[in-house]
PDB file of C-alpha atoms and ligand atoms in Angstrom:
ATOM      1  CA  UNK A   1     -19.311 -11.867   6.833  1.00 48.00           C
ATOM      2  CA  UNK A   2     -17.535  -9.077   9.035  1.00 51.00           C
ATOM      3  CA  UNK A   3     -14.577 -10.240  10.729  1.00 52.00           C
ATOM      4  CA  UNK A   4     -16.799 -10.322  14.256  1.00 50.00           C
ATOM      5  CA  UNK A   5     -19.189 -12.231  12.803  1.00 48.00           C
ATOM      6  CA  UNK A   6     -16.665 -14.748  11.331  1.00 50.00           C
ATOM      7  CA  UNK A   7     -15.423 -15.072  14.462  1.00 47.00           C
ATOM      8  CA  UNK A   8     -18.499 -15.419  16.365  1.00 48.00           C
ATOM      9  CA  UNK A   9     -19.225 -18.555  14.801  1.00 51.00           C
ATOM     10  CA  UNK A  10     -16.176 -20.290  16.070  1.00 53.00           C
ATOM     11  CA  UNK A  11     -15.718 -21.381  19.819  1.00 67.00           C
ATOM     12  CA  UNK A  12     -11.884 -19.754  20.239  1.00 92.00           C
ATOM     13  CA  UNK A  13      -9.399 -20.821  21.783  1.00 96.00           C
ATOM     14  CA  UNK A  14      -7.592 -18.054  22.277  1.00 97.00           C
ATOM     15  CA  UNK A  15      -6.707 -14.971  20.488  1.00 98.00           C
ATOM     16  CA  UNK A  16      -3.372 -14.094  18.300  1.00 98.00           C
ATOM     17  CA  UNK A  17      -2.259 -10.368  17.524  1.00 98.00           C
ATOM     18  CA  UNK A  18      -0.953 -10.489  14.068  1.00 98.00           C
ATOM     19  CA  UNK A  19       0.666  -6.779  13.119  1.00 98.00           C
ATOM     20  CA  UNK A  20       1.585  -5.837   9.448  1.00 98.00           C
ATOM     21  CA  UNK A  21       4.674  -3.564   9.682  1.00 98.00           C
ATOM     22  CA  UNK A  22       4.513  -0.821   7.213  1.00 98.00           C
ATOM     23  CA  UNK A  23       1.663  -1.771   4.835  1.00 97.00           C
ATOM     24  CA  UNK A  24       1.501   2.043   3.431  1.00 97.00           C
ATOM     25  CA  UNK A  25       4.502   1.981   2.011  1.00 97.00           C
ATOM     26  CA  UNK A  26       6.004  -2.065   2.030  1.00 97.00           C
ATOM     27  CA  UNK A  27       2.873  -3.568   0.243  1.00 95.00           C
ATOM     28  CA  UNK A  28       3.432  -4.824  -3.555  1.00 93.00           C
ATOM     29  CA  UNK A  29       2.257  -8.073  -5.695  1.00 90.00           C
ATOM     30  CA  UNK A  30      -0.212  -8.543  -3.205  1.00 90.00           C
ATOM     31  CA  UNK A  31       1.843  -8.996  -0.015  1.00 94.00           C
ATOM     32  CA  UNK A  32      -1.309  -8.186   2.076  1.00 95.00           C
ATOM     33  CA  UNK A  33      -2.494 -11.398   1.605  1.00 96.00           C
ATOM     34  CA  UNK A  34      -0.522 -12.934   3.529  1.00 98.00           C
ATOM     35  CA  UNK A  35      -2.044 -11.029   7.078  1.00 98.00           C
ATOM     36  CA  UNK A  36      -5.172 -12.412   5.112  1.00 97.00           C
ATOM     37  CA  UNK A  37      -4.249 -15.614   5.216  1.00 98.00           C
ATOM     38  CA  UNK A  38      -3.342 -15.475   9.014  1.00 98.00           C
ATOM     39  CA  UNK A  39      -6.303 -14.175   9.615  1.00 98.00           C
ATOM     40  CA  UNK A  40      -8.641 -17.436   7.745  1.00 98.00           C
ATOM     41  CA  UNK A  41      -6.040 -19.984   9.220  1.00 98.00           C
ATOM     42  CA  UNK A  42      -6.193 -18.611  12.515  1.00 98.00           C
ATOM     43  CA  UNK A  43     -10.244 -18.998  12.374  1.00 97.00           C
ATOM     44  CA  UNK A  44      -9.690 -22.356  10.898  1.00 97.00           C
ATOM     45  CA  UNK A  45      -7.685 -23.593  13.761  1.00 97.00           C
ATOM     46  CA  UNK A  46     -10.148 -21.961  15.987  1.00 97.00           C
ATOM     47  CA  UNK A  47      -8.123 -19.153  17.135  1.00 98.00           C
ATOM     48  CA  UNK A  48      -9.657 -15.407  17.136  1.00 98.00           C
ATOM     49  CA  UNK A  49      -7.030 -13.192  14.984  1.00 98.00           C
ATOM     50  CA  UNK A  50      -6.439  -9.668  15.879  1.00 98.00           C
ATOM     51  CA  UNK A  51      -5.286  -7.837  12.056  1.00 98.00           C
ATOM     52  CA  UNK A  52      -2.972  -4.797  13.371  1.00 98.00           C
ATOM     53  CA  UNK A  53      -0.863  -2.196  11.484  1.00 98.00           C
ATOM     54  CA  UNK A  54       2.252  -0.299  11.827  1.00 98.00           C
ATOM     55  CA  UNK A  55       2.891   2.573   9.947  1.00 98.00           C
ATOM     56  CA  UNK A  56       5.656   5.205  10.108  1.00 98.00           C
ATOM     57  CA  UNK A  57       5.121   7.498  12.941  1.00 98.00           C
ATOM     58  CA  UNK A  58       2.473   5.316  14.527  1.00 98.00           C
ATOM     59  CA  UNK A  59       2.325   3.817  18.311  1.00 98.00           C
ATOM     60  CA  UNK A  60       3.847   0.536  18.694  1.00 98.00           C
ATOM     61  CA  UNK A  61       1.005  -1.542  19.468  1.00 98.00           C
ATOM     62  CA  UNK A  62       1.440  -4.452  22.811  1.00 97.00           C
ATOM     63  CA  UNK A  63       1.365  -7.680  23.069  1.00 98.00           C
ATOM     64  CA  UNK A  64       2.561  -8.168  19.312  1.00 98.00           C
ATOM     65  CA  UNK A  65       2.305 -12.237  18.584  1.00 98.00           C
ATOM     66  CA  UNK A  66       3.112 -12.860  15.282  1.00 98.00           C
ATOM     67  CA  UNK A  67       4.640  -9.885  12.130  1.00 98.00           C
ATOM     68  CA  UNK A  68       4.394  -9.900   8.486  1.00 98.00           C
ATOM     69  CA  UNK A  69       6.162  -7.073   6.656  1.00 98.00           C
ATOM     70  CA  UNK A  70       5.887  -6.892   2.542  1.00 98.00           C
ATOM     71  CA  UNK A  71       7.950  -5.617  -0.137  1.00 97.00           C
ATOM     72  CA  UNK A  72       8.435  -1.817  -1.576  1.00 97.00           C
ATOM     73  CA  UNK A  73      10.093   0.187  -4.327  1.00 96.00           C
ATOM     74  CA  UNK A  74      13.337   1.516  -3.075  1.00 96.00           C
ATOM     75  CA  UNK A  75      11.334   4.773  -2.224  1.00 96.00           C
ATOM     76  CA  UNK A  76       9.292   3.129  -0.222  1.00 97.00           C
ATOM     77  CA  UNK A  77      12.200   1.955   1.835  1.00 98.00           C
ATOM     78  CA  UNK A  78      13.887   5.072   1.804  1.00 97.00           C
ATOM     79  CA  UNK A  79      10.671   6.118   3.345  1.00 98.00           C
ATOM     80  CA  UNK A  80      10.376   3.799   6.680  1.00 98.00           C
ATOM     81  CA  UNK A  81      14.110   3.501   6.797  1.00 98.00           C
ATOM     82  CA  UNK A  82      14.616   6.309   9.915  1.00 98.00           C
ATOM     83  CA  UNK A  83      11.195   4.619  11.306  1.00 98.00           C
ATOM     84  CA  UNK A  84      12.364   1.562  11.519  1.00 98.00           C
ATOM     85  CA  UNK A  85      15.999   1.934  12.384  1.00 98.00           C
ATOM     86  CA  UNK A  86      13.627   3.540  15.932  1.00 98.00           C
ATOM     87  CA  UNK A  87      12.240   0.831  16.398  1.00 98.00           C
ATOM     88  CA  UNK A  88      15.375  -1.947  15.158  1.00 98.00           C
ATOM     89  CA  UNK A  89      16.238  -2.660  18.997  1.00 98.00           C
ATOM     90  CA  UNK A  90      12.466  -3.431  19.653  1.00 98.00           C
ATOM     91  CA  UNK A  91      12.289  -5.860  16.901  1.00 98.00           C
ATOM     92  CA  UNK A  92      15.456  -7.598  17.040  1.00 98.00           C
ATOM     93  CA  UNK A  93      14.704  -8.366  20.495  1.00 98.00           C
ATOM     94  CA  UNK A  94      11.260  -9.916  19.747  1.00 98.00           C
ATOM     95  CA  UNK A  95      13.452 -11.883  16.502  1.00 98.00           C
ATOM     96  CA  UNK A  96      15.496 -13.074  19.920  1.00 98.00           C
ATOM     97  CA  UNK A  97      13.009 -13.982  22.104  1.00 98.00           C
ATOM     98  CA  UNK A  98      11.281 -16.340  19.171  1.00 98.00           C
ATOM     99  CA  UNK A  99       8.276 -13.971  18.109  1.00 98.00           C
ATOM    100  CA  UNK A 100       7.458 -15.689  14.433  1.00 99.00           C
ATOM    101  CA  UNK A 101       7.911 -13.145  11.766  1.00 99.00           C
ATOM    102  CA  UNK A 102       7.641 -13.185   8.178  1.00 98.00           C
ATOM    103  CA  UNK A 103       9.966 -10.386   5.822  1.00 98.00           C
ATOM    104  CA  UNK A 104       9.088 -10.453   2.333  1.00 98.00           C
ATOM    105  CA  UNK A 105      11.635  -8.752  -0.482  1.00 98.00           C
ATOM    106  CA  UNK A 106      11.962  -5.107   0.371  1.00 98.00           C
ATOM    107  CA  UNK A 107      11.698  -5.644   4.326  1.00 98.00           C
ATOM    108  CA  UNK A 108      13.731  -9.155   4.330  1.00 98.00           C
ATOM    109  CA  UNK A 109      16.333  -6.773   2.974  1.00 98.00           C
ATOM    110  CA  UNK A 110      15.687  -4.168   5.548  1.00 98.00           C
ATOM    111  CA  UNK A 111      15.713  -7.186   8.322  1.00 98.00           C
ATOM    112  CA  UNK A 112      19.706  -7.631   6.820  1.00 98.00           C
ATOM    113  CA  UNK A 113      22.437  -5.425   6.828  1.00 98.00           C
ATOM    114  CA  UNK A 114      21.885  -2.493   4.616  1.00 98.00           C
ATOM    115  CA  UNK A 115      20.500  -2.576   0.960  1.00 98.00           C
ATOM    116  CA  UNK A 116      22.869  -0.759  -1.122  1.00 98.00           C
ATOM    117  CA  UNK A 117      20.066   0.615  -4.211  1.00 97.00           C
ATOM    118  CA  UNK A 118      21.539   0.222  -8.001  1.00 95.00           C
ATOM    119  CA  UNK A 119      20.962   4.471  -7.670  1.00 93.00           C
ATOM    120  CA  UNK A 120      23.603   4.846  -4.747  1.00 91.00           C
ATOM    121  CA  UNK A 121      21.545   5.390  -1.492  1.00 95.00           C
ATOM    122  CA  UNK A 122      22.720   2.899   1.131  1.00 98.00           C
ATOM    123  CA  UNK A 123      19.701   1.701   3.235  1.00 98.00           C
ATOM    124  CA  UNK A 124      20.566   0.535   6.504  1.00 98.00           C
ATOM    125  CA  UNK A 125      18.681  -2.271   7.943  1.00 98.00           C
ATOM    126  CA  UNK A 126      18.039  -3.646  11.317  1.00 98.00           C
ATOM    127  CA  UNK A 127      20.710  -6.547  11.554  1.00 98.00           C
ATOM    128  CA  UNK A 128      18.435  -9.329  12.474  1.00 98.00           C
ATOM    129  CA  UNK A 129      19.676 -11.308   9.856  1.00 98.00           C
ATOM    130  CA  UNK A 130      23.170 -11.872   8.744  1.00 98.00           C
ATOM    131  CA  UNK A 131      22.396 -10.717   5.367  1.00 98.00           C
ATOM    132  CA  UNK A 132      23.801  -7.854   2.549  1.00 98.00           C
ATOM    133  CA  UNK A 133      21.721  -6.801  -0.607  1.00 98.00           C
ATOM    134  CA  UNK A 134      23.502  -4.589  -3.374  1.00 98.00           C
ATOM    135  CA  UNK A 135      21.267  -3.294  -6.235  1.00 98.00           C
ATOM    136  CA  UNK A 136      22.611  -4.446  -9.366  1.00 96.00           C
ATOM    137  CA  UNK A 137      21.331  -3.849 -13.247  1.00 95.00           C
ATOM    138  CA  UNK A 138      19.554  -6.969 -13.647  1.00 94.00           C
ATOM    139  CA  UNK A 139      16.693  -7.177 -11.951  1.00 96.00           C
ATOM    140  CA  UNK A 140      15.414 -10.531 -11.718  1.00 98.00           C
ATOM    141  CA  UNK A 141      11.532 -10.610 -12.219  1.00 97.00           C
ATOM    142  CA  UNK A 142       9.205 -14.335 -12.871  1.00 96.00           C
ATOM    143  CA  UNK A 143       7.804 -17.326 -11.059  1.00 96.00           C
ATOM    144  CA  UNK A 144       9.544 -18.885  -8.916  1.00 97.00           C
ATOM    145  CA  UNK A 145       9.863 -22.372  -6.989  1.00 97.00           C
ATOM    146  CA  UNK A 146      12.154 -23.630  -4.356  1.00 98.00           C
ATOM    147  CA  UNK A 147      12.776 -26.533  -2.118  1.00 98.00           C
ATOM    148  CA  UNK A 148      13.223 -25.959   1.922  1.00 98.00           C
ATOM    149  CA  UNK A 149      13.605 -28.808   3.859  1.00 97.00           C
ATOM    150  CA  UNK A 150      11.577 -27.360   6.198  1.00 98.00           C
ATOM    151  CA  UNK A 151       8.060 -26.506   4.038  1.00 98.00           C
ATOM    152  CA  UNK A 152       8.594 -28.710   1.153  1.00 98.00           C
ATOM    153  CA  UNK A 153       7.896 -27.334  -2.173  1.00 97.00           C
ATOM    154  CA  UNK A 154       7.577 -23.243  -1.965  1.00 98.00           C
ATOM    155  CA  UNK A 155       6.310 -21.299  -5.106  1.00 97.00           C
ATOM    156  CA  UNK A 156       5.760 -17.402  -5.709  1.00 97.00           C
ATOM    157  CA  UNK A 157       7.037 -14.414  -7.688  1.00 97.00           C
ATOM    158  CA  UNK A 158      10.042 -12.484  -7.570  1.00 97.00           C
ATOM    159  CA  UNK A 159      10.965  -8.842  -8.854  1.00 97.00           C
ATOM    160  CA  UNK A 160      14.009  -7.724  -7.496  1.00 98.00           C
ATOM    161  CA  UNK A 161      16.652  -5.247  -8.369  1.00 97.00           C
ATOM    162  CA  UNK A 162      18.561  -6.202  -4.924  1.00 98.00           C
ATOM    163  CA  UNK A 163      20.801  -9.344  -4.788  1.00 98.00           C
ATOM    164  CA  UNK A 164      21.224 -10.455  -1.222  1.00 98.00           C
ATOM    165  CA  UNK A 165      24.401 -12.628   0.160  1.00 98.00           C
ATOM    166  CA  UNK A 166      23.633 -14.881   3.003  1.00 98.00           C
ATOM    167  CA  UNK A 167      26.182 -14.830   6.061  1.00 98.00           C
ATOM    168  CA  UNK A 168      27.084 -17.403   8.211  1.00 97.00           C
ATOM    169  CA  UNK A 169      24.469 -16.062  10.745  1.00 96.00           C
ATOM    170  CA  UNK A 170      21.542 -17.527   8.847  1.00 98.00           C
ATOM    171  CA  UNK A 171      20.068 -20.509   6.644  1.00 98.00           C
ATOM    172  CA  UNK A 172      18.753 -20.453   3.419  1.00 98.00           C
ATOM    173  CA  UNK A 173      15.040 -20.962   3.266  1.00 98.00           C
ATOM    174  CA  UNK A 174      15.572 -23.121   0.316  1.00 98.00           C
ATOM    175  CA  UNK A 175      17.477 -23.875  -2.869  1.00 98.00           C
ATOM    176  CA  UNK A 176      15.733 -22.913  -6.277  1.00 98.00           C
ATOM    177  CA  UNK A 177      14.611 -25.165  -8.863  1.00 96.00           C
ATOM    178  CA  UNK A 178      13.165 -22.654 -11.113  1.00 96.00           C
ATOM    179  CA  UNK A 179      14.068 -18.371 -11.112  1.00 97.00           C
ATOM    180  CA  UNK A 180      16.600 -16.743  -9.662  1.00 98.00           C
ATOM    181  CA  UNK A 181      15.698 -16.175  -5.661  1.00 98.00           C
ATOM    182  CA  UNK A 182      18.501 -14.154  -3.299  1.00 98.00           C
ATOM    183  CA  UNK A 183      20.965 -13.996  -6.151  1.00 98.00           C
ATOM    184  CA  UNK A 184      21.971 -14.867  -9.588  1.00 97.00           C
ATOM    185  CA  UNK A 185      24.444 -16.732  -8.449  1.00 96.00           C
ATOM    186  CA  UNK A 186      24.037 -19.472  -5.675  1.00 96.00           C
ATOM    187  CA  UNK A 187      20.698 -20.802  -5.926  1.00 97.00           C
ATOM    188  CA  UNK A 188      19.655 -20.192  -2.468  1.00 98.00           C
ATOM    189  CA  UNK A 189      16.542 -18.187  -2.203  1.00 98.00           C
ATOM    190  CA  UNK A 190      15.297 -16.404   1.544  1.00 98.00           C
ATOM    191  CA  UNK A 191      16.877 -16.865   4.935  1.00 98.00           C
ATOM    192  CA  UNK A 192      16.003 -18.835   8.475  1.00 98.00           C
ATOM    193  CA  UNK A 193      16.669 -17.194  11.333  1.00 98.00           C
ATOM    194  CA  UNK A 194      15.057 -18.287  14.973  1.00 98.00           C
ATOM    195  CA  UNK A 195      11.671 -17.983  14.082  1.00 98.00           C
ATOM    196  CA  UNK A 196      11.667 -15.258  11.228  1.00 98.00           C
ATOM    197  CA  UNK A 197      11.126 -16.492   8.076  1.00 98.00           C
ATOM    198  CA  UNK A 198      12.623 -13.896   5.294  1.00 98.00           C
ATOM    199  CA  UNK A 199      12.047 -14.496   1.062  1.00 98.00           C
ATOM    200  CA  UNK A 200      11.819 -12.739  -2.190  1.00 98.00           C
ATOM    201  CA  UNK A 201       8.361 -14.323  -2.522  1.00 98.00           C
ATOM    202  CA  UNK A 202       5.435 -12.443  -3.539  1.00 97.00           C
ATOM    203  CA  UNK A 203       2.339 -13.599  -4.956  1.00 90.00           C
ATOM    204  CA  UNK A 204       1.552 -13.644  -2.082  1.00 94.00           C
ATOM    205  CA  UNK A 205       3.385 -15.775  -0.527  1.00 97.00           C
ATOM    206  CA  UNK A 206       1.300 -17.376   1.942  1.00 98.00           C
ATOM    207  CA  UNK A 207      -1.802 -18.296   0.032  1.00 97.00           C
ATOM    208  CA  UNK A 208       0.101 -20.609  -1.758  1.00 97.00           C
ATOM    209  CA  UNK A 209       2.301 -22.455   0.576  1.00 98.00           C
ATOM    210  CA  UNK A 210       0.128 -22.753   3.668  1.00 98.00           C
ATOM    211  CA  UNK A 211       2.604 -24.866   5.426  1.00 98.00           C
ATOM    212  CA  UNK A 212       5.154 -21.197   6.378  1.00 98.00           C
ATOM    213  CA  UNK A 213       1.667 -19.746   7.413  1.00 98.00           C
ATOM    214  CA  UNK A 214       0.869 -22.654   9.775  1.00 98.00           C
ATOM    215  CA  UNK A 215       4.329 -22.692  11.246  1.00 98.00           C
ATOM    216  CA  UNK A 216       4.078 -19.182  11.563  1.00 98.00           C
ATOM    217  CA  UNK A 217       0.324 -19.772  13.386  1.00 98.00           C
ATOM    218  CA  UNK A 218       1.599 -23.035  15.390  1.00 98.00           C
ATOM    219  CA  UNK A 219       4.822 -20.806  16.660  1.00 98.00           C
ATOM    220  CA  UNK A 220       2.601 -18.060  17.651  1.00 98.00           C
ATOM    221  CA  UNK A 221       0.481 -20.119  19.712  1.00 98.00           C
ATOM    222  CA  UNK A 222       3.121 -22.377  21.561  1.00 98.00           C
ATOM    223  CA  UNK A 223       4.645 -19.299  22.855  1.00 98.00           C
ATOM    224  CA  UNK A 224       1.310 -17.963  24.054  1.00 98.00           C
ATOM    225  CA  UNK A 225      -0.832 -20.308  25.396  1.00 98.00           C
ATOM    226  CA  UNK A 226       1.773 -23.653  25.052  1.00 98.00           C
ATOM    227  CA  UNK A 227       0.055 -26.095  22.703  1.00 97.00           C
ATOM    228  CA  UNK A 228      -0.904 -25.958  19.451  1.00 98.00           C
ATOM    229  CA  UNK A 229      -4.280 -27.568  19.117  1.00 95.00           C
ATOM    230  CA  UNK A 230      -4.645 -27.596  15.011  1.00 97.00           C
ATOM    231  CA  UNK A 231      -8.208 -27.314  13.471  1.00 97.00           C
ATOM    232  CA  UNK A 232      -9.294 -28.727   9.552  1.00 95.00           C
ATOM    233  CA  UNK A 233      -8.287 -25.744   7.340  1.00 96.00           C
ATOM    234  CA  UNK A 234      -9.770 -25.982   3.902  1.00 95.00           C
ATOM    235  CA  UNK A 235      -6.791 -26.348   1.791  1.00 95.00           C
ATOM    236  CA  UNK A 236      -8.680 -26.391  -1.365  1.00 96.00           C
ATOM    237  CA  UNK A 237      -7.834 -23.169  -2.261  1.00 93.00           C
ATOM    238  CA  UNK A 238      -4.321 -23.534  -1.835  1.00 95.00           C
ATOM    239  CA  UNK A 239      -4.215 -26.471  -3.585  1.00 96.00           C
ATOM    240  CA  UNK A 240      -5.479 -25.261  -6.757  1.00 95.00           C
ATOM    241  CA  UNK A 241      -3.295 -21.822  -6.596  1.00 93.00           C
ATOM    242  CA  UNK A 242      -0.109 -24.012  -6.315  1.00 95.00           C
ATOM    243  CA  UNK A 243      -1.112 -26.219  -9.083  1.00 95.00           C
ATOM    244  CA  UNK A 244      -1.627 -22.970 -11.464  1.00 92.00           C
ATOM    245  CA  UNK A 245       1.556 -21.663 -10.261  1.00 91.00           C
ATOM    246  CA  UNK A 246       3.589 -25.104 -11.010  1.00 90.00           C
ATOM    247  CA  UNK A 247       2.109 -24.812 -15.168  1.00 92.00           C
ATOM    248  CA  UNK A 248       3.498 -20.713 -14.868  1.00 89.00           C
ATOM    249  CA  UNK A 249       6.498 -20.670 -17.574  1.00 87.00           C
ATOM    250  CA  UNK A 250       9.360 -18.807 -15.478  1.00 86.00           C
TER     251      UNK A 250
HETATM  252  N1  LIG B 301      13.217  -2.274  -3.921  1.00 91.43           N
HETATM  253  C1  LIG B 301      13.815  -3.568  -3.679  1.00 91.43           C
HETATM  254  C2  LIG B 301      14.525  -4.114  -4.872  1.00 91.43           C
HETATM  255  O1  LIG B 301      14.244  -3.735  -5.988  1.00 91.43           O
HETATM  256  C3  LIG B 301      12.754  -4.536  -3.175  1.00 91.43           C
HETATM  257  C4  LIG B 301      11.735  -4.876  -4.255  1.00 91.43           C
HETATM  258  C5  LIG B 301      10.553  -5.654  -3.748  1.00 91.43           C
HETATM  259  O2  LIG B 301      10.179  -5.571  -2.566  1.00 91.43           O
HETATM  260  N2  LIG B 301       9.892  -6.376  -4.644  1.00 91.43           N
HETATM  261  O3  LIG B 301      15.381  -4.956  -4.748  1.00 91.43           O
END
């Protein structure tokens, strides 16, 4: 079915702009799934989504209702970082104003401080969140599963060279049970801030734990049209993903 066609068949109630910042080059262990998820929850719940990207040089697009931005080799970074520095004051004001977001690995670290890389480049980021990543020599790579109090239960995959420090600025999104997560260290893995949602998650994320993607959905739509008026998602899918991923070994 083409995306018109899907949508044709449900009655919407309104339509929600979902944008995908930097899928060129911030786009590994399948972090476009998550806009893909948006997309079949959003028709679930009866909503119409609009899928939009933003790549490095491109037009900002309007009326911007709900970002997911993936992960990315440290080249890729070094590759959006002048981009999105232009476009940090845009996008910490949304973060402000309570547009839901979701940062995943390489751009949660970008939505931080800086990233300094293991190699010696310091990446600046966009100082949404009170976060700072140094590169270190272990990279920390598996399965991993947290608890948020928040979402519940939260499983994905990590592969990380960065280890990010949380400042007073933000929450954790959770604390880990199994893997590593921000750190080696502290247990804590992601960070809360207003509406943006930032882990190390891939997988991708979302497929897996479809409560973030519904609060992410629910958020989008309260700010645009007020209420929230849920449909019956088919959580089948999700359930069966997360029960694979809970037998994964780290
Ligand atoms: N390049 C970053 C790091 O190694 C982010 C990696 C990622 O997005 N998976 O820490």
């Amino acid at each position: 079915m083409t995306p018109a066609e899907d949508t044709a068949v449900h009655a919407s109630k309104g339509t929600i702009r979902v944008l995908q910042l930097y899928p060129r080059d911030m786009n590994i262990y399948g972090d476009w799934g998550n806009a893909l998820v948006l997309r079949q929850r959003l028709l679930w719940h009866g909503y119409t989504p609009e899928l939009l990207e933003y790549n490095v040089g491109d037009d900002f697009p309007e009326d911007v209702d709900l970002i997911v931005g993936g992960g990315g080799q440290d080249s890729g970074q070094i590759v959006i970082q002048d981009d999105l520095q232009s476009r940090g004051e845009q996008l910490r004001e949304m973060a402000e104003d309570g547009t839901p977001m979701l940062v995943i690995c390489g751009l949660y670290q970008l939505f931080g401080k800086f990233f300094k890389t293991k190699s010696g480049p310091v990446i600046p980021g966009i100082g949404i969140l009170d976060v700072e990543t140094v590169g270190t020599d272990e990279r920390l790579i598996g399965n991993v599963t947290l608890t948020s109090p928040e979402f519940g239960e939260i499983m994905g995959y990590e592969n990380h060279s960065g280890q990010t420090s949380l400042g007073p600025g933000v929450e954790p999104l959770g604390t880990v049970s199994k893997g590593a997560g921000n750190n080696s260290k502290d247990n804590h893995e992601g960070a809360r801030h207003r509406n943006v949602v930032a882990s190390y998650l891939h997988g991708s994320l979302l497929p897996k734990n479809p409560a973030i993607a519904d609060f992410l959905i629910r958020t989008a739509v309260e700010r645009k049209y007020g209420t929230f008026v849920p449909g019956t998602p088919d959580d089948g899918y999700a359930r069966r993903a997360r029960e694979n991923a809970a037998r994964r070994p780290r």
